[in-house]
Coordinates of C-alpha atoms in Angstrom, one line a residue:
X1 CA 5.1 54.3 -44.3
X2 CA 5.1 57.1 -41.7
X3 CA 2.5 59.2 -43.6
X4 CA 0.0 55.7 -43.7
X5 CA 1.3 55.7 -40.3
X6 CA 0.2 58.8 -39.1
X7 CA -3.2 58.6 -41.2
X8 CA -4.0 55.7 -39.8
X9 CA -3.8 57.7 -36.3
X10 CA -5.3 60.2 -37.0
X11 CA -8.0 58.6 -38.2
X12 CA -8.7 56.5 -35.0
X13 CA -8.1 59.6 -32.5
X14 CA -10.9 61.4 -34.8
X15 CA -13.2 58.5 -34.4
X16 CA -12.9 57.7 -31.0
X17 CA -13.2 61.9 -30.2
X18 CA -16.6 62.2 -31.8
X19 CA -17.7 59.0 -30.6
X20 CA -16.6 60.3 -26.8
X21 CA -18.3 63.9 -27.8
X22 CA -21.2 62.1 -29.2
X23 CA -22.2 59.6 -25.9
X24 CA -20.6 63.2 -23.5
X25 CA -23.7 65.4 -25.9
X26 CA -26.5 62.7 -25.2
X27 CA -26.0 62.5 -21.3
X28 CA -25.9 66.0 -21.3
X29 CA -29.2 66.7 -23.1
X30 CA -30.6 63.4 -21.0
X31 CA -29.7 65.3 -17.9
X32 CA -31.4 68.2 -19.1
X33 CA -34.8 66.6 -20.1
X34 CA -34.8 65.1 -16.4
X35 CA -34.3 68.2 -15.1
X36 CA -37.2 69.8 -17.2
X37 CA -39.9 67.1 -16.8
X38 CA -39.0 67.7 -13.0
X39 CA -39.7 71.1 -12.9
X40 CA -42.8 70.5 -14.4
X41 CA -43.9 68.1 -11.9
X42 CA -43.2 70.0 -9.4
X43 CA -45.1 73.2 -10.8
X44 CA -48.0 70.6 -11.7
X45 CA -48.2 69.6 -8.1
X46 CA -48.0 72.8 -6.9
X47 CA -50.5 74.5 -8.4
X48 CA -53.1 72.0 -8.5
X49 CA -53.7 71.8 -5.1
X50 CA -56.0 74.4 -4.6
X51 CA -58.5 73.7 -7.2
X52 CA -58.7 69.9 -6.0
X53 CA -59.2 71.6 -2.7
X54 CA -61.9 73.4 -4.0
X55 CA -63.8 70.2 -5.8
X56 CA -63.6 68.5 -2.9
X57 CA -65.4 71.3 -1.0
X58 CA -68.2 71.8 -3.5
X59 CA -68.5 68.4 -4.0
X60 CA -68.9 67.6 -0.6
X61 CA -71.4 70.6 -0.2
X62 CA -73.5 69.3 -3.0
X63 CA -73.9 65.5 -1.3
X64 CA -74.8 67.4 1.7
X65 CA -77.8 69.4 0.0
X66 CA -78.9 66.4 -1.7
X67 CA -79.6 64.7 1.8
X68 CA -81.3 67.3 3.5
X69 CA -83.1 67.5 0.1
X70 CA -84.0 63.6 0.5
X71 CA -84.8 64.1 4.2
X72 CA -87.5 66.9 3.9
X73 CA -89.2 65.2 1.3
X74 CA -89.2 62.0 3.9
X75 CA -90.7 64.9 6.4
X76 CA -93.8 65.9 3.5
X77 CA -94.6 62.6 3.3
X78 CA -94.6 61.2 6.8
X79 CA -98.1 62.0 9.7
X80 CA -98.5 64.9 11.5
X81 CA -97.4 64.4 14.4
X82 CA -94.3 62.8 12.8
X83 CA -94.1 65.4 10.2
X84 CA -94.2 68.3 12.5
X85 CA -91.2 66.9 14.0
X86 CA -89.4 65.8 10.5
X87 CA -89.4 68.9 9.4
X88 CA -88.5 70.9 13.1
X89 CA -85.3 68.5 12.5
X90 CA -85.4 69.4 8.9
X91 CA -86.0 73.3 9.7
X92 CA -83.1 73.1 12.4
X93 CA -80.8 71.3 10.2
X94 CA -80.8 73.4 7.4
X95 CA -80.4 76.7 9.3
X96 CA -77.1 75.2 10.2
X97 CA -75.5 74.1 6.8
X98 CA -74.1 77.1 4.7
X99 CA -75.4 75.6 1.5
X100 CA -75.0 79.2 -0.4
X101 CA -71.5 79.6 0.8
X102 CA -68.5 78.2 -1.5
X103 CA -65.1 78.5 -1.6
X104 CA -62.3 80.9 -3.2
X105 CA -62.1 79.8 -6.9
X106 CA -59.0 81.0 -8.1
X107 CA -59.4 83.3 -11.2
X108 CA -58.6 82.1 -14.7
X109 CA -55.9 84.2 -15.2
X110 CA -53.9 83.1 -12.2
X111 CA -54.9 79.1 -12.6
X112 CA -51.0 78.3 -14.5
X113 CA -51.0 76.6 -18.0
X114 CA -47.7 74.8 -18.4
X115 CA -46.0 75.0 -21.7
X116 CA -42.6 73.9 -23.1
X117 CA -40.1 77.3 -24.1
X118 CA -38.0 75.8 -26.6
X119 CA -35.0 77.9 -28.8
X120 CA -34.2 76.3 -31.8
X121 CA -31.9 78.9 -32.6
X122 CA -29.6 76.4 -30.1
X123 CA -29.3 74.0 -33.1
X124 CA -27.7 76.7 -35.3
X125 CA -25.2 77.8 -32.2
X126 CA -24.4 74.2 -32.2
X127 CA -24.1 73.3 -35.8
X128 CA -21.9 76.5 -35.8
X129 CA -19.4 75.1 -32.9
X130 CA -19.4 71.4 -34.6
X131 CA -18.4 72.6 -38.0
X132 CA -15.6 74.4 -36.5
X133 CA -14.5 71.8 -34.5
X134 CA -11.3 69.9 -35.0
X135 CA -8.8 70.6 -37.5
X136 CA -6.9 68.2 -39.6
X137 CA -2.7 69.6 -39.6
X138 CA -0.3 68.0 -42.1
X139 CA 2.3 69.2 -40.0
X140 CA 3.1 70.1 -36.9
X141 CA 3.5 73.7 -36.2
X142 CA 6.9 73.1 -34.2
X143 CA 9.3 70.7 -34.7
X144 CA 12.6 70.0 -32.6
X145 CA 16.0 71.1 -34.1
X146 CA 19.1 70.0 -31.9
X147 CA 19.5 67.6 -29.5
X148 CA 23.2 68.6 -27.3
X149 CA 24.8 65.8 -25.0
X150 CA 25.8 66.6 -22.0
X151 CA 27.3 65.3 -18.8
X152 CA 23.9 63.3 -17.6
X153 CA 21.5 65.7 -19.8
X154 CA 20.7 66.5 -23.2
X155 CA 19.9 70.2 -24.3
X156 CA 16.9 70.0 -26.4
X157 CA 15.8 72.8 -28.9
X158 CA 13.0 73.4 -30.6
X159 CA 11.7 76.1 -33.4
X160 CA 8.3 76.7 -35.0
X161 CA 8.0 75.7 -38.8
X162 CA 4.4 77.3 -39.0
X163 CA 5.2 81.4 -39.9
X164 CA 1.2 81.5 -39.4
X165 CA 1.7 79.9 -35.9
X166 CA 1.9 82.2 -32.9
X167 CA 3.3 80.1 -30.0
X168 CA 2.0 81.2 -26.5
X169 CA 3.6 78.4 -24.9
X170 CA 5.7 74.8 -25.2
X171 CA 5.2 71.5 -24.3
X172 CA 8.3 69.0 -24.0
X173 CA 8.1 65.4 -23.2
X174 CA 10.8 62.7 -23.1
X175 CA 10.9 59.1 -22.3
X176 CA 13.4 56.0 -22.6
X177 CA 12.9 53.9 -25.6
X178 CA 12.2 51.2 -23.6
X179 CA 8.9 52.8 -22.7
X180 CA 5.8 53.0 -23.8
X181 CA 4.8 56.3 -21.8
X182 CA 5.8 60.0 -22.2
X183 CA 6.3 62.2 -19.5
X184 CA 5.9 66.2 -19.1
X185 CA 9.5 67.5 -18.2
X186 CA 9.0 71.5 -19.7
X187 CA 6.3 74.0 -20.3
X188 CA 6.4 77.4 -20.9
X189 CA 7.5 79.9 -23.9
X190 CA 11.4 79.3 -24.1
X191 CA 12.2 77.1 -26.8
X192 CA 15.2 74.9 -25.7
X193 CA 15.6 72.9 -22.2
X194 CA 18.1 70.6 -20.5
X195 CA 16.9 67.4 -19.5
X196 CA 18.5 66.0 -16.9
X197 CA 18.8 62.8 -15.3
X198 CA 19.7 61.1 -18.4
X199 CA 21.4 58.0 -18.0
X200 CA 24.6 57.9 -20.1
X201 CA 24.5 55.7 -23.1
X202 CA 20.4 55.1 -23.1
X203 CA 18.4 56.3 -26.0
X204 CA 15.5 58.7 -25.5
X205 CA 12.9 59.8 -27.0
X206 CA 11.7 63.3 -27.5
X207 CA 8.5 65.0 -28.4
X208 CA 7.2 69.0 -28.2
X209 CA 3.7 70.6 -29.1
X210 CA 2.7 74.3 -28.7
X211 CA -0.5 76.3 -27.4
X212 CA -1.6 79.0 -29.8
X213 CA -2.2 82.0 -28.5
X214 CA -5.3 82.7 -26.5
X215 CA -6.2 78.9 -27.1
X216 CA -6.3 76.2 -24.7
X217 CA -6.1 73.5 -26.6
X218 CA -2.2 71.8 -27.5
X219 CA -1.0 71.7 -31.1
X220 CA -0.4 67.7 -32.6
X221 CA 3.1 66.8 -31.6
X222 CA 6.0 67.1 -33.5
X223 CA 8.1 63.7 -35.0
X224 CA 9.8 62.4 -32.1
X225 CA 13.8 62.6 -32.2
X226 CA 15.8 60.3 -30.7
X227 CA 19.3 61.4 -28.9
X228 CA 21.1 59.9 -26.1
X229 CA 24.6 61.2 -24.4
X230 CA 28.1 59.2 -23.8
X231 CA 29.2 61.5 -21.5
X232 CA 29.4 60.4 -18.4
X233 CA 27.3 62.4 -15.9
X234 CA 29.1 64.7 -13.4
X235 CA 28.7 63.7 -9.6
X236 CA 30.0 64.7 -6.4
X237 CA 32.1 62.5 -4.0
X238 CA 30.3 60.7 -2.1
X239 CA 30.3 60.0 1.9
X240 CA 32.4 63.8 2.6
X241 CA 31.2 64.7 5.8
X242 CA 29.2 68.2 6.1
X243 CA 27.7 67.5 2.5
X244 CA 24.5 65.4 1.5
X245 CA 24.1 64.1 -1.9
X246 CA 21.4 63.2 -4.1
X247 CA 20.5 60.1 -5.5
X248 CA 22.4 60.6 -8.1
X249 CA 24.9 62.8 -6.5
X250 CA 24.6 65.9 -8.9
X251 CA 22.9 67.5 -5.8
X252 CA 25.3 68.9 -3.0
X253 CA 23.4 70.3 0.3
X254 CA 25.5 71.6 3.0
X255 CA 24.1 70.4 6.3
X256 CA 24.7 71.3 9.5
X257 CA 27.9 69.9 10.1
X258 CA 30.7 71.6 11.7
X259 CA 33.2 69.9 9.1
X260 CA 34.9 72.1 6.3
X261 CA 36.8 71.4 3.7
X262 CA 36.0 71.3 -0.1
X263 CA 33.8 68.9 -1.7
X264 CA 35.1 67.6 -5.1
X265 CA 33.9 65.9 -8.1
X266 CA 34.0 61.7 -7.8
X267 CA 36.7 61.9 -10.5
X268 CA 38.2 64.6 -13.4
X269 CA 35.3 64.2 -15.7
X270 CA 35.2 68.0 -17.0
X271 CA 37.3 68.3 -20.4
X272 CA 38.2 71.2 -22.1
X273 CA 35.6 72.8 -25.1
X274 CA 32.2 71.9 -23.1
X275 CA 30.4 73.9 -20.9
X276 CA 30.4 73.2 -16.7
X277 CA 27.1 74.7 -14.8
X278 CA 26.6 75.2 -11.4
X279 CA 22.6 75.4 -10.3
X280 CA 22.3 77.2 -7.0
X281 CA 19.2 75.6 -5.6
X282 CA 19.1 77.2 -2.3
X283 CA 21.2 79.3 -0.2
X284 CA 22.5 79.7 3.1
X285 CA 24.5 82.8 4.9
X286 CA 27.4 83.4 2.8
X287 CA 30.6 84.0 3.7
X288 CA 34.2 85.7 1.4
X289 CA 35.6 82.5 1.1
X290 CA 33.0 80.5 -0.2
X291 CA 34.0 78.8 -3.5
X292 CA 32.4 77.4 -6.7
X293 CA 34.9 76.5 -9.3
X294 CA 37.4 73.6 -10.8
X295 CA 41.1 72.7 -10.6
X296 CA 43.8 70.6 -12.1
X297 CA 43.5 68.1 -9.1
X298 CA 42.5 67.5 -5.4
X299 CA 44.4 69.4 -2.8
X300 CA 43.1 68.1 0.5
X301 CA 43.6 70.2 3.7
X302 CA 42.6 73.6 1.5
X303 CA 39.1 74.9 3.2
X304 CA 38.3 76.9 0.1
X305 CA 39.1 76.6 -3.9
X306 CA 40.6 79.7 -3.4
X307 CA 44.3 78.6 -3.7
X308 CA 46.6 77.7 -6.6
X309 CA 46.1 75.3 -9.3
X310 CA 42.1 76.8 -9.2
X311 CA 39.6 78.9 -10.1
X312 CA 36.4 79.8 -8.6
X313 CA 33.6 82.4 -7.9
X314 CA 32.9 83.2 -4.2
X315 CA 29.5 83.7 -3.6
X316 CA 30.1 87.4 -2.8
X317 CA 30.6 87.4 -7.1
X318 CA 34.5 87.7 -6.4
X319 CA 36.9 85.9 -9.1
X320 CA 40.0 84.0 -8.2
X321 CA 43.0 82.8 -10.0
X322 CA 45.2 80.3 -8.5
X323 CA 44.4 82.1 -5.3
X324 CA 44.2 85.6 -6.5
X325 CA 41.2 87.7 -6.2
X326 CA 40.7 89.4 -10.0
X327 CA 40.0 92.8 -10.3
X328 CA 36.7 91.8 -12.5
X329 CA 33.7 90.5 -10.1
X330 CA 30.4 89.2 -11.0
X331 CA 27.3 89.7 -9.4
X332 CA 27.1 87.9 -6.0
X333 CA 25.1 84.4 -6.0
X334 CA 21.6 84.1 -5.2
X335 CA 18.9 81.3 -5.2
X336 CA 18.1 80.2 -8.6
X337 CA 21.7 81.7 -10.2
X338 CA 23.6 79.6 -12.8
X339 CA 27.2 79.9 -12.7
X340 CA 29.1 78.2 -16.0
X341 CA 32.5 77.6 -16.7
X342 CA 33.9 77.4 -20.5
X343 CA 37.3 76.7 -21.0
X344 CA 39.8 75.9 -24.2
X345 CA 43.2 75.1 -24.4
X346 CA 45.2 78.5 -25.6
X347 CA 48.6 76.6 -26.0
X348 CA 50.5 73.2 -25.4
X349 CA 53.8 72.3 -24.5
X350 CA 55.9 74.2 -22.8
X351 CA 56.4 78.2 -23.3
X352 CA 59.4 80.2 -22.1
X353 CA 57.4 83.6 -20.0
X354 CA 57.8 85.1 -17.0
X355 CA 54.2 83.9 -15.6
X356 CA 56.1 80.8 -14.4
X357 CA 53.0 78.1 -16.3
X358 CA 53.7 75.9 -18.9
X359 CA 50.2 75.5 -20.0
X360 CA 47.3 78.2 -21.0
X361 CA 43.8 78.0 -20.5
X362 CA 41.0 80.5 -21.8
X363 CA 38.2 80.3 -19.1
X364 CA 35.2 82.0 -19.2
X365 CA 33.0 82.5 -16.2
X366 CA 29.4 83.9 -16.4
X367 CA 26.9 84.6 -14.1
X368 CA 23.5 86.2 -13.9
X369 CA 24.2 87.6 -17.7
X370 CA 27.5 88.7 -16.8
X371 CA 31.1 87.2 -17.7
X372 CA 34.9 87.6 -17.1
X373 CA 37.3 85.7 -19.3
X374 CA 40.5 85.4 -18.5
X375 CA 44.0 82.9 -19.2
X376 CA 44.7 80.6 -16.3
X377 CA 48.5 79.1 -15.6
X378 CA 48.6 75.5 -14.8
X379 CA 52.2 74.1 -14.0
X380 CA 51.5 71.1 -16.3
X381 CA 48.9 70.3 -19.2
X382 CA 45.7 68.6 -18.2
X383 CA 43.3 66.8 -19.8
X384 CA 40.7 66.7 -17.6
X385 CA 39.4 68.7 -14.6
X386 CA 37.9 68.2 -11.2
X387 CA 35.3 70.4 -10.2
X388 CA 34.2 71.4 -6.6
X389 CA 32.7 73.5 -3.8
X390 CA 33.0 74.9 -0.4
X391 CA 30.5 76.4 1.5
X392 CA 31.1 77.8 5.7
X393 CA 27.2 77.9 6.6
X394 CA 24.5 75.4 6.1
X395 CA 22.0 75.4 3.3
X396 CA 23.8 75.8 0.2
X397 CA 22.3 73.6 -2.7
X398 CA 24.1 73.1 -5.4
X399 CA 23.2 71.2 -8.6
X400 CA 25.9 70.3 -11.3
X401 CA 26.0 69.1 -14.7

């Protein structure tokens, strides 16, 4: 059924594209005829002009000669008397009219003789272009592979199944199974995106096409995959004073406010095995106690994550450990730096050593290609984590998910 499906598709988008180029061909060459039969209008008037001009003149010199012509023969024939005086009038009127003086006639070679310049060599350039036109593909070139839940997004990816195929660029598009319209959230030449803003437990569809190289036209789109996440999205607590939230709180901003403190998560909604990521959207000045990270719960009346039962990244790139700056730094934050957090359980229960925890974490934390991994002692297991963030100047932007 899908392949009668996408026949049957095919076939209409063909039609209705050759119907469009068709009626787009014959305004074109109307416009052009228009334009022609004007020029030659305009050259017509133009240049014949002069030569009516100079009918008019010769014309009206001949009428003139054929009256004084009439009126000297009047003169022959009248008395003497009369006569004598006919033809002093006669006499005096024909010493004033020029009748052996005519106007400029324009030579033959410069009097213009309009013709039509036509190239049917045109008709082979276009026959050319329309026999190349439009291909008909069995597949699409690229297809997507995975579709990855996460907190409020799904990672898509994506590969090429066309060897032949050289990808210059990608084009992802998603929409709710509820819709009837796709929507642009991706283009350029990576091959897997997060798409975020996905409502937990929605289905969505999604869809990717490529640009050959050197071509501007997009390939025909791959089979759209469905996928949807049950993990509920990450969010921010809402109404903390000296932080603004999004819509959908993923977005932190610190404003201007003089309050401090650390912003947490709404609720422990990190588990152990998936992969927490910090989007620093903007910056602001930064200052050594600054703090990105998650802990085992909220400690109010600590102005930084930097304290036990934590860890974090300032955003000088310093590590801590329940309070404890780590000898291993990563490269200080900027705007536009990702900061993830991976973490697995390394034992359960309790364990009899001298570190004083009764439960092991592996945590890894990379930045701007970089990464430290190191165990973290919590006093009991957990599990699930709250994240959170502290910031001591205004303009930090932080996105989560």
């Amino acid at each position: 059924m899908a392949i009668k499906e996408s026949a049957s598709q095919t076939r209409d988008v063909l039609k209705q594209h050759f119907n469009d180029l068709k009626g787009t061909l014959g305004k074109l060459l109307d416009e052009r005829l228009v334009t022609l039969l004007q020029e030659v209008d305009t050259i017509e008037q133009e240049t014949i002009k002069p030569l009516d001009d100079c009918q008019k003149l010769i014309e009206h010199g001949v009428h003139t000669a054929e009256d004084l012509v009439q009126e000297g023969e009047i003169a022959i024939l009248g008395g003497v008397g009369e006569q004598n005086e006919k033809l002093w009038n006669f006499t005096k009127k024909a010493s004033h009219i020029q009748l052996d003086s005519l106007p400029e006639v324009p030579l033959l070679v410069d009097v213009p003789c309009l013709s039509a310049q036509l190239d049917d060599s045109i008709l082979n350039i276009v026959k050319d272009h329309i026999f190349k036109h439009g291909t008909v593909a069995s597949r699409p070139p690229v297809q997507i592979e995975e579709l990855i839940e996460k907190p409020g997004g799904i990672i898509v990816r994506w590969c090429k199944v066309d060897d032949d195929f050289i990808a210059q660029d990608y084009r992802l598009q998603f929409r709710k199974c509820t819709s009837n319209h796709f929507e642009d959230v991706y283009v350029g030449s990576e091959t897997e995106f997060i798409v975020l803003h996905i409502d937990p437990n929605v289905d969505y569809q999604f869809r990717v096409c490529a640009r050959g190289d050197g071509r501007q036209e997009w390939s025909p789109w791959s089979v759209p995959q469905m996928g949807h996440s049950t993990l509920v999205p990450h969010e921010w607590t809402a109404g903390f004073e000296g932080y603004s939230l999004s819509s959908r709180r993923n977005i932190a901003l610190r404003n201007d406010s003089e309050s401090s403190g650390v912003l947490y998560s709404s609720a422990p909604t990190y588990f152990c095995g998936q992969t927490l990521t910090f989007r620093v959207e903007t910056v602001g000045q930064p200052d050594r106690r600054d703090s990105i990270g998650v802990c085992a719960e909220k400690q109010n009346g600590y102005d930084s994550l930097q304290r036990d039962q934590a860890v974090c990244i300032s955003t000088n790139g310093a590590v801590f450990v329940n309070g404890k700056e780590m000898t291993n730094q990563l490269p200080a934050v900027t705007s536009g730096s990702t900061v993830t957090f991976d973490i697995e359980a390394v034992t359960l229960g309790s364990t009899n050593n001298n570190e004083g925890g009764n439960f092991k974490l592996r945590v890894t934390i990379s930045s701007n290609n970089r990464e430290v991994v190191f165990d973290w002692l919590l006093d009991q297991s957990c599990g699930s984590l709250y994240f959170g963030c502290s910031f001591f100047y205004p303009g930090w932007k932080v996105l989560v998910f």
